[in-house]
PDB file of C-alpha atoms in Angstrom:
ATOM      1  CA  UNK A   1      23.814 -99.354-125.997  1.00  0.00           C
ATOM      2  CA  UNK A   2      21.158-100.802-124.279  1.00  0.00           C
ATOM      3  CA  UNK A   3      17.979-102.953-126.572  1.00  0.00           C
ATOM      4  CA  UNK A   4      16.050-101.367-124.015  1.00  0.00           C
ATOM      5  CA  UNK A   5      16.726 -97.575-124.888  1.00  0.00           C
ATOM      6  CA  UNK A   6      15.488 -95.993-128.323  1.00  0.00           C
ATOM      7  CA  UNK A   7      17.292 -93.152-128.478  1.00  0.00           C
ATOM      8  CA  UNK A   8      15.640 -90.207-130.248  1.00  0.00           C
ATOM      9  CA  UNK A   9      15.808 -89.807-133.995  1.00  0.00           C
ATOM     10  CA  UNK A  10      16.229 -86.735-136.152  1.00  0.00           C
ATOM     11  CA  UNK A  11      12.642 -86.318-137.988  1.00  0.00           C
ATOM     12  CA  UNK A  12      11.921 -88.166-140.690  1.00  0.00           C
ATOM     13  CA  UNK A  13       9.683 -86.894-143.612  1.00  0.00           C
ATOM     14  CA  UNK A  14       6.557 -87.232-141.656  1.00  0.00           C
ATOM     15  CA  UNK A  15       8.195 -85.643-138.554  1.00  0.00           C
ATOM     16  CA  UNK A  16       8.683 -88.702-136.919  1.00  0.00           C
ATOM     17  CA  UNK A  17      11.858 -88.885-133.855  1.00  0.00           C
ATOM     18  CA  UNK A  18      10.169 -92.401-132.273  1.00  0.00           C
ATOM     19  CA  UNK A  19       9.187 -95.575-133.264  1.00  0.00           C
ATOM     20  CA  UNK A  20       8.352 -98.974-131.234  1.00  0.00           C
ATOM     21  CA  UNK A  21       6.117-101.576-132.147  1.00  0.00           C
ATOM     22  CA  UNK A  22       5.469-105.064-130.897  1.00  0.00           C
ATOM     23  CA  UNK A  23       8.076-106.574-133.530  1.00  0.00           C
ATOM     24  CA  UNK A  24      11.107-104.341-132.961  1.00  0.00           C
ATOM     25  CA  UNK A  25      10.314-104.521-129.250  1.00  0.00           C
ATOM     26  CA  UNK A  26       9.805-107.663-129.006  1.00  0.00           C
ATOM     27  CA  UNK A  27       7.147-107.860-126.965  1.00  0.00           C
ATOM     28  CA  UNK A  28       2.828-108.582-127.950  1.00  0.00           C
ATOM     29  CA  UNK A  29       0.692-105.199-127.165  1.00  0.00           C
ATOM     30  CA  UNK A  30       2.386-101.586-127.425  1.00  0.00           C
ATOM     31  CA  UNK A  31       3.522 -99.574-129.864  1.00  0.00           C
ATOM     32  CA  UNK A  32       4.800 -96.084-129.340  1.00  0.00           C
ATOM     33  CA  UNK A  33       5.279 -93.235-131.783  1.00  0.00           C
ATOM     34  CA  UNK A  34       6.624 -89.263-131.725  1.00  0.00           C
ATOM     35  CA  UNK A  35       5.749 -86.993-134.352  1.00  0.00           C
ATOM     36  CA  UNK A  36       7.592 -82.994-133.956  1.00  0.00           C
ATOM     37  CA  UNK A  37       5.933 -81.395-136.379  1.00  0.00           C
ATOM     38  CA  UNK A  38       5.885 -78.043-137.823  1.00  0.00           C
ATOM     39  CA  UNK A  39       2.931 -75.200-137.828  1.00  0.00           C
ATOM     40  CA  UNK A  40       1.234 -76.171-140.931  1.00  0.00           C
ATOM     41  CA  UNK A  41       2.252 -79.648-141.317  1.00  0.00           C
ATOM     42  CA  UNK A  42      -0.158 -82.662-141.894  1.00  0.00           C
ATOM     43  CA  UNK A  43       0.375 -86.404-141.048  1.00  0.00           C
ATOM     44  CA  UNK A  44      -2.115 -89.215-142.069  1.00  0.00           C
ATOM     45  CA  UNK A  45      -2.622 -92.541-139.432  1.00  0.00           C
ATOM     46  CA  UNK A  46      -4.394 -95.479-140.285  1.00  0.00           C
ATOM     47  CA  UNK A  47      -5.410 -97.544-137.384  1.00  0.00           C
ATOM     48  CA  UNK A  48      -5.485-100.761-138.628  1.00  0.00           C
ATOM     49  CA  UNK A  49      -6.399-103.381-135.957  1.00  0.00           C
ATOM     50  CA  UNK A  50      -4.832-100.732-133.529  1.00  0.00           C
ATOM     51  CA  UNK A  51      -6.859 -98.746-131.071  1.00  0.00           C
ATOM     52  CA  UNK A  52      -4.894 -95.347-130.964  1.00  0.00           C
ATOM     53  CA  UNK A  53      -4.280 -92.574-127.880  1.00  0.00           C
ATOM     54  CA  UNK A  54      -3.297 -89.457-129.803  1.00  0.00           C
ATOM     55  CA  UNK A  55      -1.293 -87.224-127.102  1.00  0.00           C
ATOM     56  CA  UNK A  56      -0.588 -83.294-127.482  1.00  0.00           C
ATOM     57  CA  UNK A  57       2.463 -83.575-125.167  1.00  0.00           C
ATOM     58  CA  UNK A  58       3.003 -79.677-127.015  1.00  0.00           C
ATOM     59  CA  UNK A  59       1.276 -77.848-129.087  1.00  0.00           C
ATOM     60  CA  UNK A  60      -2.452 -77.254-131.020  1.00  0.00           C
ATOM     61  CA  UNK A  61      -3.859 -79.235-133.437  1.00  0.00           C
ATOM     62  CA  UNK A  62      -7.030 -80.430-135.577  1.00  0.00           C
ATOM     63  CA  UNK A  63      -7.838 -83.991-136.027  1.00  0.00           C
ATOM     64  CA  UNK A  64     -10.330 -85.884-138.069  1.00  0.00           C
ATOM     65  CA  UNK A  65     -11.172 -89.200-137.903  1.00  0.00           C
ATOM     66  CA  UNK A  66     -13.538 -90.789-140.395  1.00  0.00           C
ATOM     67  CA  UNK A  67     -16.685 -90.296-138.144  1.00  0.00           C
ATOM     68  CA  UNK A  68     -15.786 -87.021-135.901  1.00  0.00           C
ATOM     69  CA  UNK A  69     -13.614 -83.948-136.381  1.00  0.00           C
ATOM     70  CA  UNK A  70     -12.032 -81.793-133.594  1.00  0.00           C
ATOM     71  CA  UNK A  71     -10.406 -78.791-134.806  1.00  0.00           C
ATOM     72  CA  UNK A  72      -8.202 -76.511-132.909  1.00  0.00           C
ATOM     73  CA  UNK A  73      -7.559 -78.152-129.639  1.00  0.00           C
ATOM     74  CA  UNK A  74      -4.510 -78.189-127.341  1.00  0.00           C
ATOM     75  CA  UNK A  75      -3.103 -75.463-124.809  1.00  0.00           C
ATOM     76  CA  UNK A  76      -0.069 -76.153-123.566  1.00  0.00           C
ATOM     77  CA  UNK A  77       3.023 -75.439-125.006  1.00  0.00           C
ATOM     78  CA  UNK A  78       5.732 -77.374-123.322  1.00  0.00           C
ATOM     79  CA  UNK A  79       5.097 -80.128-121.238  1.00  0.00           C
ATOM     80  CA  UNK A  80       6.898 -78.653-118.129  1.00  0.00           C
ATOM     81  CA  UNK A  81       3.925 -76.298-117.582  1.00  0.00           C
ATOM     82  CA  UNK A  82       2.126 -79.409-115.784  1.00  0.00           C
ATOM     83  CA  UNK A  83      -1.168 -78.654-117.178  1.00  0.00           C
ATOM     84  CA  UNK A  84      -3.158 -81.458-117.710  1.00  0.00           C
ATOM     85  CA  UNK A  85      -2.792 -82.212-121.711  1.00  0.00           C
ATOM     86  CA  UNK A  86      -5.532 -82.709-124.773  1.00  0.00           C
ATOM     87  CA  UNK A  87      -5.468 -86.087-126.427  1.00  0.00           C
ATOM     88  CA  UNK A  88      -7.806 -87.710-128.541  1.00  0.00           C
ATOM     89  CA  UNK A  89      -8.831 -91.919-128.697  1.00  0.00           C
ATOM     90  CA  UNK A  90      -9.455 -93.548-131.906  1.00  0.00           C
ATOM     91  CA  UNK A  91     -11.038 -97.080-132.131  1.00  0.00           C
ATOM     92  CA  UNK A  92      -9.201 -99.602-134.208  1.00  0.00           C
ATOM     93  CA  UNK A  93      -9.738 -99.954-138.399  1.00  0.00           C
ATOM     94  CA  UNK A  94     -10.414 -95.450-138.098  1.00  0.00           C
ATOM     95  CA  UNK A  95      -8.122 -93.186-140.231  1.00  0.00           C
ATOM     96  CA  UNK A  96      -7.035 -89.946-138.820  1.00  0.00           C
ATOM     97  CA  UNK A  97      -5.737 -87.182-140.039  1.00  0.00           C
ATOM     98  CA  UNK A  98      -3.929 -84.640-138.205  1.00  0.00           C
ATOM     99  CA  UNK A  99      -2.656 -80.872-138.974  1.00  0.00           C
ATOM    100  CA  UNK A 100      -0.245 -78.827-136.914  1.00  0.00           C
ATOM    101  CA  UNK A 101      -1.906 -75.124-136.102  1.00  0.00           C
ATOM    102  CA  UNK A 102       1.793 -74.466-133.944  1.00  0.00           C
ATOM    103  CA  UNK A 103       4.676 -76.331-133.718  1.00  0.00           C
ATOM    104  CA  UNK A 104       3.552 -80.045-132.325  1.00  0.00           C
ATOM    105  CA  UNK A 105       5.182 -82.522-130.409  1.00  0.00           C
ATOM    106  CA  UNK A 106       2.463 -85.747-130.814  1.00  0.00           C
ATOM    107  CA  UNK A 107       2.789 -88.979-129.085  1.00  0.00           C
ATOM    108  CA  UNK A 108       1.011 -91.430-130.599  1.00  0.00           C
ATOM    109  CA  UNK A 109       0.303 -94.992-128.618  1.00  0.00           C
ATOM    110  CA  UNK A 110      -0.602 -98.021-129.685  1.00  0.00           C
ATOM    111  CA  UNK A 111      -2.004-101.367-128.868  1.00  0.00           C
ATOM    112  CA  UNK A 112      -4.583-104.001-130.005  1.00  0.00           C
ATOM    113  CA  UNK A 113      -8.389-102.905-130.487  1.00  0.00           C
ATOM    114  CA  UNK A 114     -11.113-105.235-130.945  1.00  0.00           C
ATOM    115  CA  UNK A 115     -14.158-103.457-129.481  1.00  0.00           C
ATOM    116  CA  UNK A 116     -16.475-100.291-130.890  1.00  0.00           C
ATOM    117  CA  UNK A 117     -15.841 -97.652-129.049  1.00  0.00           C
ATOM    118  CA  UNK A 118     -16.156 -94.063-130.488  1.00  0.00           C
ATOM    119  CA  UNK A 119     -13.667 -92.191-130.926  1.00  0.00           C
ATOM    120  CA  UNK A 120     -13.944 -89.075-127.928  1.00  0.00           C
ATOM    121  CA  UNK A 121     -11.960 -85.935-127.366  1.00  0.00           C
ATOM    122  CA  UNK A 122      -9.772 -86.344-123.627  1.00  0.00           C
ATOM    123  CA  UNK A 123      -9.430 -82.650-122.574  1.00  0.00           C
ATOM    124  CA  UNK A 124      -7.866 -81.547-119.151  1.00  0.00           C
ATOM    125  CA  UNK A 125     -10.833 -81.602-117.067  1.00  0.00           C
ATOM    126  CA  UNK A 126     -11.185 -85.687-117.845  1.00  0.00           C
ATOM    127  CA  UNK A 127      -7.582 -86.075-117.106  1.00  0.00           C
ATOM    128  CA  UNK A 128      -7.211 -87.545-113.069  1.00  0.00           C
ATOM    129  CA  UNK A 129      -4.744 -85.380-111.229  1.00  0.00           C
ATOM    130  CA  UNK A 130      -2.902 -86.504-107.993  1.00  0.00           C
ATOM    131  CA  UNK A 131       0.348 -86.565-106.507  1.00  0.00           C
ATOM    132  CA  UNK A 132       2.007 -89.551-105.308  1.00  0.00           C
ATOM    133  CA  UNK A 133       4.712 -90.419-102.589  1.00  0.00           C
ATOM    134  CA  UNK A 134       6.362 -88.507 -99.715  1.00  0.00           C
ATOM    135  CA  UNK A 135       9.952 -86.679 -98.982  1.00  0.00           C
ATOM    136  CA  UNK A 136      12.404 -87.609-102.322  1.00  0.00           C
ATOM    137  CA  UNK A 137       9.785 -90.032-103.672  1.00  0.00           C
ATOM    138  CA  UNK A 138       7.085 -87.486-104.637  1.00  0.00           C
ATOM    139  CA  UNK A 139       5.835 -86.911-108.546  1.00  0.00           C
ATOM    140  CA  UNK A 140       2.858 -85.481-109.887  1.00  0.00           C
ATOM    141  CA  UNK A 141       0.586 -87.582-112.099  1.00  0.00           C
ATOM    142  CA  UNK A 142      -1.689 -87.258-114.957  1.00  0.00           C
ATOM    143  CA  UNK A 143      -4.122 -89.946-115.500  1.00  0.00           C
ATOM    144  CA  UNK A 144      -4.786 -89.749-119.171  1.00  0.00           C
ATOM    145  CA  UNK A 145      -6.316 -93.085-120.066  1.00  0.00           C
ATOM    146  CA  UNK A 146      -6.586 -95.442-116.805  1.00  0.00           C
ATOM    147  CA  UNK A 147      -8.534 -98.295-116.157  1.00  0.00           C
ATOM    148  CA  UNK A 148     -11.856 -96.729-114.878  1.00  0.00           C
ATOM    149  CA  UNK A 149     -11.990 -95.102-118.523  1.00  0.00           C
ATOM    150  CA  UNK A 150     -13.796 -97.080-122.048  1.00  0.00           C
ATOM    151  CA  UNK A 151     -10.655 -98.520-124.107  1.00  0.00           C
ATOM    152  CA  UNK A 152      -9.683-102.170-125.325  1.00  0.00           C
ATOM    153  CA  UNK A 153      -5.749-102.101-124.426  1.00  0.00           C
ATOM    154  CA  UNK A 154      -4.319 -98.885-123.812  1.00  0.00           C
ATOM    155  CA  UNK A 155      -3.476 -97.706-120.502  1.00  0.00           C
ATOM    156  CA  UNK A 156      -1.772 -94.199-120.525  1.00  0.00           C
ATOM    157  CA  UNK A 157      -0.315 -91.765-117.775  1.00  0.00           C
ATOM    158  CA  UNK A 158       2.245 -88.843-117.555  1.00  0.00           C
ATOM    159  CA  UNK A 159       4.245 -88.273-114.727  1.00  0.00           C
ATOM    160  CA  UNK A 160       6.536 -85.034-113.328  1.00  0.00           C
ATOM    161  CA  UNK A 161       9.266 -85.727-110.781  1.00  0.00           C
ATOM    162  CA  UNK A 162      11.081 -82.696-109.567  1.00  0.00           C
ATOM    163  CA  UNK A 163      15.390 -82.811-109.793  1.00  0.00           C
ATOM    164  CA  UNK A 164      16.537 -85.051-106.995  1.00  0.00           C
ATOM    165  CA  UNK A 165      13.822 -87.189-106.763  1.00  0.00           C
ATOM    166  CA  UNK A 166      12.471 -90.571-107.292  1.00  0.00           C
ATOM    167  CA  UNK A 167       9.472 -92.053-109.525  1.00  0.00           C
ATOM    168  CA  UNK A 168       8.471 -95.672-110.367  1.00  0.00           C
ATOM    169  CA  UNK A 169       9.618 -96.362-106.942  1.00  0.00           C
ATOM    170  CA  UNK A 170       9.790 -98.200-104.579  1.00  0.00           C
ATOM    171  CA  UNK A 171      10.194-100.729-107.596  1.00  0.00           C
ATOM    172  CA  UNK A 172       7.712-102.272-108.880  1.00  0.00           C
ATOM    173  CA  UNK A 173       6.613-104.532-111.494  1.00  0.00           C
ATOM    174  CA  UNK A 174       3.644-106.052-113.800  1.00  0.00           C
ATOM    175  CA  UNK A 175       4.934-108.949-115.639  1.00  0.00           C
ATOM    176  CA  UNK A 176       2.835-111.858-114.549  1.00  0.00           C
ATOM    177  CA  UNK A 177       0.428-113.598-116.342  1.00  0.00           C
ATOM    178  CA  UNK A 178      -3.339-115.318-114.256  1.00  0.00           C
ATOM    179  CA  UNK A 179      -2.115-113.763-111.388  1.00  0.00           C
ATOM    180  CA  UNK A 180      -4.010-112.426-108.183  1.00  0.00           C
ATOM    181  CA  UNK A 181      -1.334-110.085-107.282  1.00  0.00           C
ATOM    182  CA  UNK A 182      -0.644-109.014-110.711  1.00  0.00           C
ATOM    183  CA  UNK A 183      -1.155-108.274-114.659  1.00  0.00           C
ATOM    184  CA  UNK A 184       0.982-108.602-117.337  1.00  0.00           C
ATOM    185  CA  UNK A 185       1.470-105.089-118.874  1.00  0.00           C
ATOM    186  CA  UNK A 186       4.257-103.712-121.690  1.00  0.00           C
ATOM    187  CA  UNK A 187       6.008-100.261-120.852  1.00  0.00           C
ATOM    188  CA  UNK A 188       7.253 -97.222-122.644  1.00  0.00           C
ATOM    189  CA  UNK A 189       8.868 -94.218-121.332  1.00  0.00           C
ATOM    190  CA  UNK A 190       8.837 -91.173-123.263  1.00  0.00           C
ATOM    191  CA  UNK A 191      11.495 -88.579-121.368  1.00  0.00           C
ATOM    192  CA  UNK A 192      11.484 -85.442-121.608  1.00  0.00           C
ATOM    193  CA  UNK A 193      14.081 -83.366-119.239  1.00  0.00           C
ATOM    194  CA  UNK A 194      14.371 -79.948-118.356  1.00  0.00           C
ATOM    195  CA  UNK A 195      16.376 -78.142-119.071  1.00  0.00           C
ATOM    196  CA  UNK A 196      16.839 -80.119-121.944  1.00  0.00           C
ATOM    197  CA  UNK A 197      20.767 -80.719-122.675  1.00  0.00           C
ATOM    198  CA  UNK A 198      20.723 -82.929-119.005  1.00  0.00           C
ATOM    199  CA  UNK A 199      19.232 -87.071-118.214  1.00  0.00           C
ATOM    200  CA  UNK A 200      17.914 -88.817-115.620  1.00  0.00           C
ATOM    201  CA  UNK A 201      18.560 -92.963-114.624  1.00  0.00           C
ATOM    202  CA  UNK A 202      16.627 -95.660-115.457  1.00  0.00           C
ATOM    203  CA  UNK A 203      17.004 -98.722-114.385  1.00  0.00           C
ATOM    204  CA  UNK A 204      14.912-102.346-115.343  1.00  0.00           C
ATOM    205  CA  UNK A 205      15.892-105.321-113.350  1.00  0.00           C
ATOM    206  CA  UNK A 206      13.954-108.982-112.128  1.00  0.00           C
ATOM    207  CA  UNK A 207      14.340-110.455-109.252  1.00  0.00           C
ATOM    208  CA  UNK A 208      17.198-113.030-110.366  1.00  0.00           C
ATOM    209  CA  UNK A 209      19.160-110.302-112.418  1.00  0.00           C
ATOM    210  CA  UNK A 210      18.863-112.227-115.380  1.00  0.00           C
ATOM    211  CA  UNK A 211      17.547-108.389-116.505  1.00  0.00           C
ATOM    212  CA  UNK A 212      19.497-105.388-115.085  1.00  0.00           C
ATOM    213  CA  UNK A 213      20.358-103.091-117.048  1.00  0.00           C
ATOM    214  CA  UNK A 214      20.791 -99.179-115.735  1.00  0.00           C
ATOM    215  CA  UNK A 215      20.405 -96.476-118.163  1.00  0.00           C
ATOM    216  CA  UNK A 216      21.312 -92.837-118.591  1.00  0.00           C
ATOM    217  CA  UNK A 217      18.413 -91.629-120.208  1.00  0.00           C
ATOM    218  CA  UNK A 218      18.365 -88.535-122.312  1.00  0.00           C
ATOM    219  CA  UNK A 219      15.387 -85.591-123.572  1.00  0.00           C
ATOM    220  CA  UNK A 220      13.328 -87.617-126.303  1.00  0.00           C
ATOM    221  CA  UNK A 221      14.474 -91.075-125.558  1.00  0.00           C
ATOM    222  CA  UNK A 222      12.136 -93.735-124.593  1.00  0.00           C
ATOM    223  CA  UNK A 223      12.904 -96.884-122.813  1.00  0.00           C
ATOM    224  CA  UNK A 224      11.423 -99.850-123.049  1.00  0.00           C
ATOM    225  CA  UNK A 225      10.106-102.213-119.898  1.00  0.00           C
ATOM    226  CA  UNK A 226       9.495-106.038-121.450  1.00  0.00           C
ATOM    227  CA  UNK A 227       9.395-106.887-117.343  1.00  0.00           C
ATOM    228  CA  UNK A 228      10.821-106.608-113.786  1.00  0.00           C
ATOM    229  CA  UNK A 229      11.111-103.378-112.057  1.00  0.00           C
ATOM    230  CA  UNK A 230      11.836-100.117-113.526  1.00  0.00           C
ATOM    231  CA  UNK A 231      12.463 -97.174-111.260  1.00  0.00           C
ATOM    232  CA  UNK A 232      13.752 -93.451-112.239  1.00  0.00           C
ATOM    233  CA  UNK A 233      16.018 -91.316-110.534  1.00  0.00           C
ATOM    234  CA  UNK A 234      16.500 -87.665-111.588  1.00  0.00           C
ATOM    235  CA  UNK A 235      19.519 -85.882-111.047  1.00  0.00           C
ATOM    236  CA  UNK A 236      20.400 -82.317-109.336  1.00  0.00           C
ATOM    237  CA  UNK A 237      19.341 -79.417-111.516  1.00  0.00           C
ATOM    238  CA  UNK A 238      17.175 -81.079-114.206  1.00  0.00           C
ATOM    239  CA  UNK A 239      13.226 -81.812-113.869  1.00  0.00           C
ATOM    240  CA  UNK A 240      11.873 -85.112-115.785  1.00  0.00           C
ATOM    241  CA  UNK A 241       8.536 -86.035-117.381  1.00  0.00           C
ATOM    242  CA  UNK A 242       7.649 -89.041-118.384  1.00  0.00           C
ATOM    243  CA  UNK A 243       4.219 -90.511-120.595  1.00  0.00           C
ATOM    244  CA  UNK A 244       4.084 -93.953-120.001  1.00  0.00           C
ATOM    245  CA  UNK A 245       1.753 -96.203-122.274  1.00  0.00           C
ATOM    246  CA  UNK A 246       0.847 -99.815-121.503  1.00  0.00           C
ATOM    247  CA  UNK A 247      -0.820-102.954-122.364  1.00  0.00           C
ATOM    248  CA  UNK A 248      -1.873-106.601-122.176  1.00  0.00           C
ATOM    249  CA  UNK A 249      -4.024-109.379-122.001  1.00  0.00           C
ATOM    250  CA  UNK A 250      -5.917-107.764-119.684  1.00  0.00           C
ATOM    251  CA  UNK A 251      -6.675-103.938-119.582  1.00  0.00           C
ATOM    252  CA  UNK A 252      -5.810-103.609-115.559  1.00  0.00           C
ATOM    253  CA  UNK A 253      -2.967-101.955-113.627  1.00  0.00           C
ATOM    254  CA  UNK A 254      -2.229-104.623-110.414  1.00  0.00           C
ATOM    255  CA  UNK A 255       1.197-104.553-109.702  1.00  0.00           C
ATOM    256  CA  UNK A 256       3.970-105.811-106.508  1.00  0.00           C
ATOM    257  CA  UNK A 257       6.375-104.046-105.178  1.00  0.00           C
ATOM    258  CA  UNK A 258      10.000-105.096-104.412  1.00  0.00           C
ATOM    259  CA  UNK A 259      10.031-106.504-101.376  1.00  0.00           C
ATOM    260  CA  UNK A 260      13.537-104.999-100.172  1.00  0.00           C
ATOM    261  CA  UNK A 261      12.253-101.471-101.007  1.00  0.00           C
ATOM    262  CA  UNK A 262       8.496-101.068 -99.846  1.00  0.00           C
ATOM    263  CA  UNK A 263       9.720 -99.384 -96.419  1.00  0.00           C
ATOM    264  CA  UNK A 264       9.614 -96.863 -98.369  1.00  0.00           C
ATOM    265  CA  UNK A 265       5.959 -96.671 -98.690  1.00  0.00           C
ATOM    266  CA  UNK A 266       5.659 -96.593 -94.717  1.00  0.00           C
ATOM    267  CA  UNK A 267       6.192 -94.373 -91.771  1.00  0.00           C
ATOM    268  CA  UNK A 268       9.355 -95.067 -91.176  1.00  0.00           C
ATOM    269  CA  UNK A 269      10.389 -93.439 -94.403  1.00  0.00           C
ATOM    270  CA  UNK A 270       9.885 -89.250 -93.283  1.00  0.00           C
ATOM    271  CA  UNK A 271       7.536 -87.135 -95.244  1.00  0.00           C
ATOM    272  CA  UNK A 272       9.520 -84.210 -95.218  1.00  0.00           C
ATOM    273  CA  UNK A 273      12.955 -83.358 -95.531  1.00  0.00           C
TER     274      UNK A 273
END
């Protein structure tokens, strides 16, 4: 199997099915974590030198952080109803603790804090929404934490593509360091498929193959993108979301395209089919 793919875990006593940080990743910035977690249930965080992005990708929930509380929040139930979700960011050295009122499914992402930002409450009407590409290349998007918004690292999105279709694509990539053209940004993938028992593709190549792997990737699993170009292909009958988090030296998403593929991006690729 693939170091790239963390396949999804059965809960551990905290509820926990996912768990990346910098040192089993090897990588410098993101950490990613999945909590499923029962109506009723609690779970403790401490922050450390971590700023946090708590995610309801399903599910209600209270949370209280050392300075603020937010109780009952949260709407959607299952991801695929591609309303915009609740999440909550925590500043670094915080503790946060976090009770279930349903069944939850929390993401929890990860990266280095050093500022003083409060922690806030994200609800759906901060959340961007737009829709991306043309013809087979088309996805829905859910700007949870971009660039234009207060945070020291974390950069976090979720993304819908509909069966048959393409996302991440035409490939790109963010893997350069004092660059014009680009930043240097870490990648998760948190899938989720619908329905659930199918997978999509993933694939995470550079330029002189000295990374290409390709990846059947399956409801829960998250892949990991050190560098080079990761696109996603979903497959006839099955629906894919993914929540991406990233970070790096600097908290901005400039990225290239592949240079074989960016037709794509131009008229001579048809908007409809």
């Amino acid at each position: 199997m693939s170091s790239l793919l963390a396949k999804c875990q059965t809960p551990n006593a905290e509820g926990r099915i996912q768990h990346v940080t910098p040192e089993n990743a090897g990588w410098r910035y993101v950490g990613f974590d999945v909590y499923r977690l029962a109506a009723g249930q609690s779970l403790q965080l401490e922050c450390g030198d971590k700023e946090l992005c708590l995610v309801l990708v399903a599910g209600i929930a209270s949370v209280a952080t050392l300075r603020a509380e937010y109780p009952h929040f949260g709407k959607r139930m299952s991801p695929f109803e591609r309303t915009p979700p609740y999440a909550v960011y925590v500043p670094h050295h915080d503790r946060i603790d976090v009770r279930a009122e349903t069944d939850l499914e929390l993401a929890v992402c990860s990266a280095p804090g050093s500022g003083h930002l409060p922690s806030r409450l994200i609800t759906p009407a901060d959340v961007g929404v737009e829709r991306r590409g043309k013809g087979r290349n088309q996805r829905l998007v859910h700007n949870i934490l971009p660039d234009s918004e207060p945070a020291d690292s974390l950069l976090v999105v979720e993304v819908y593509t509909d069966e048959g279709n393409t996302s991440s694509y035409p490939s790109h990539k963010h893997d350069r360091e004092d660059s014009p053209d680009e930043t240097y940004l870490e990648e998760t993938y948190y899938h989720r498929i619908q329905p659930e028992q199918g997978f999509c593709m993933q694939r995470v190549y550079t330029d002189d193959r000295t990374l290409d792997e390709c990846m059947p990737v399956y409801n829960r699993d998250v892949v990991k993108v050190p560098r080079g170009y990761h696109p996603v292909a979903t497959l006839a009958g099955y629906d894919n979301y993914y929540l991406n988090v990233m970070a790096g030296p600097v908290r901005q998403w400039k990225f290239t395209w592949e240079k074989d593929h960016t037709w794509i991006n131009g008229d001579a690729y048809p908007a409809a089919q």
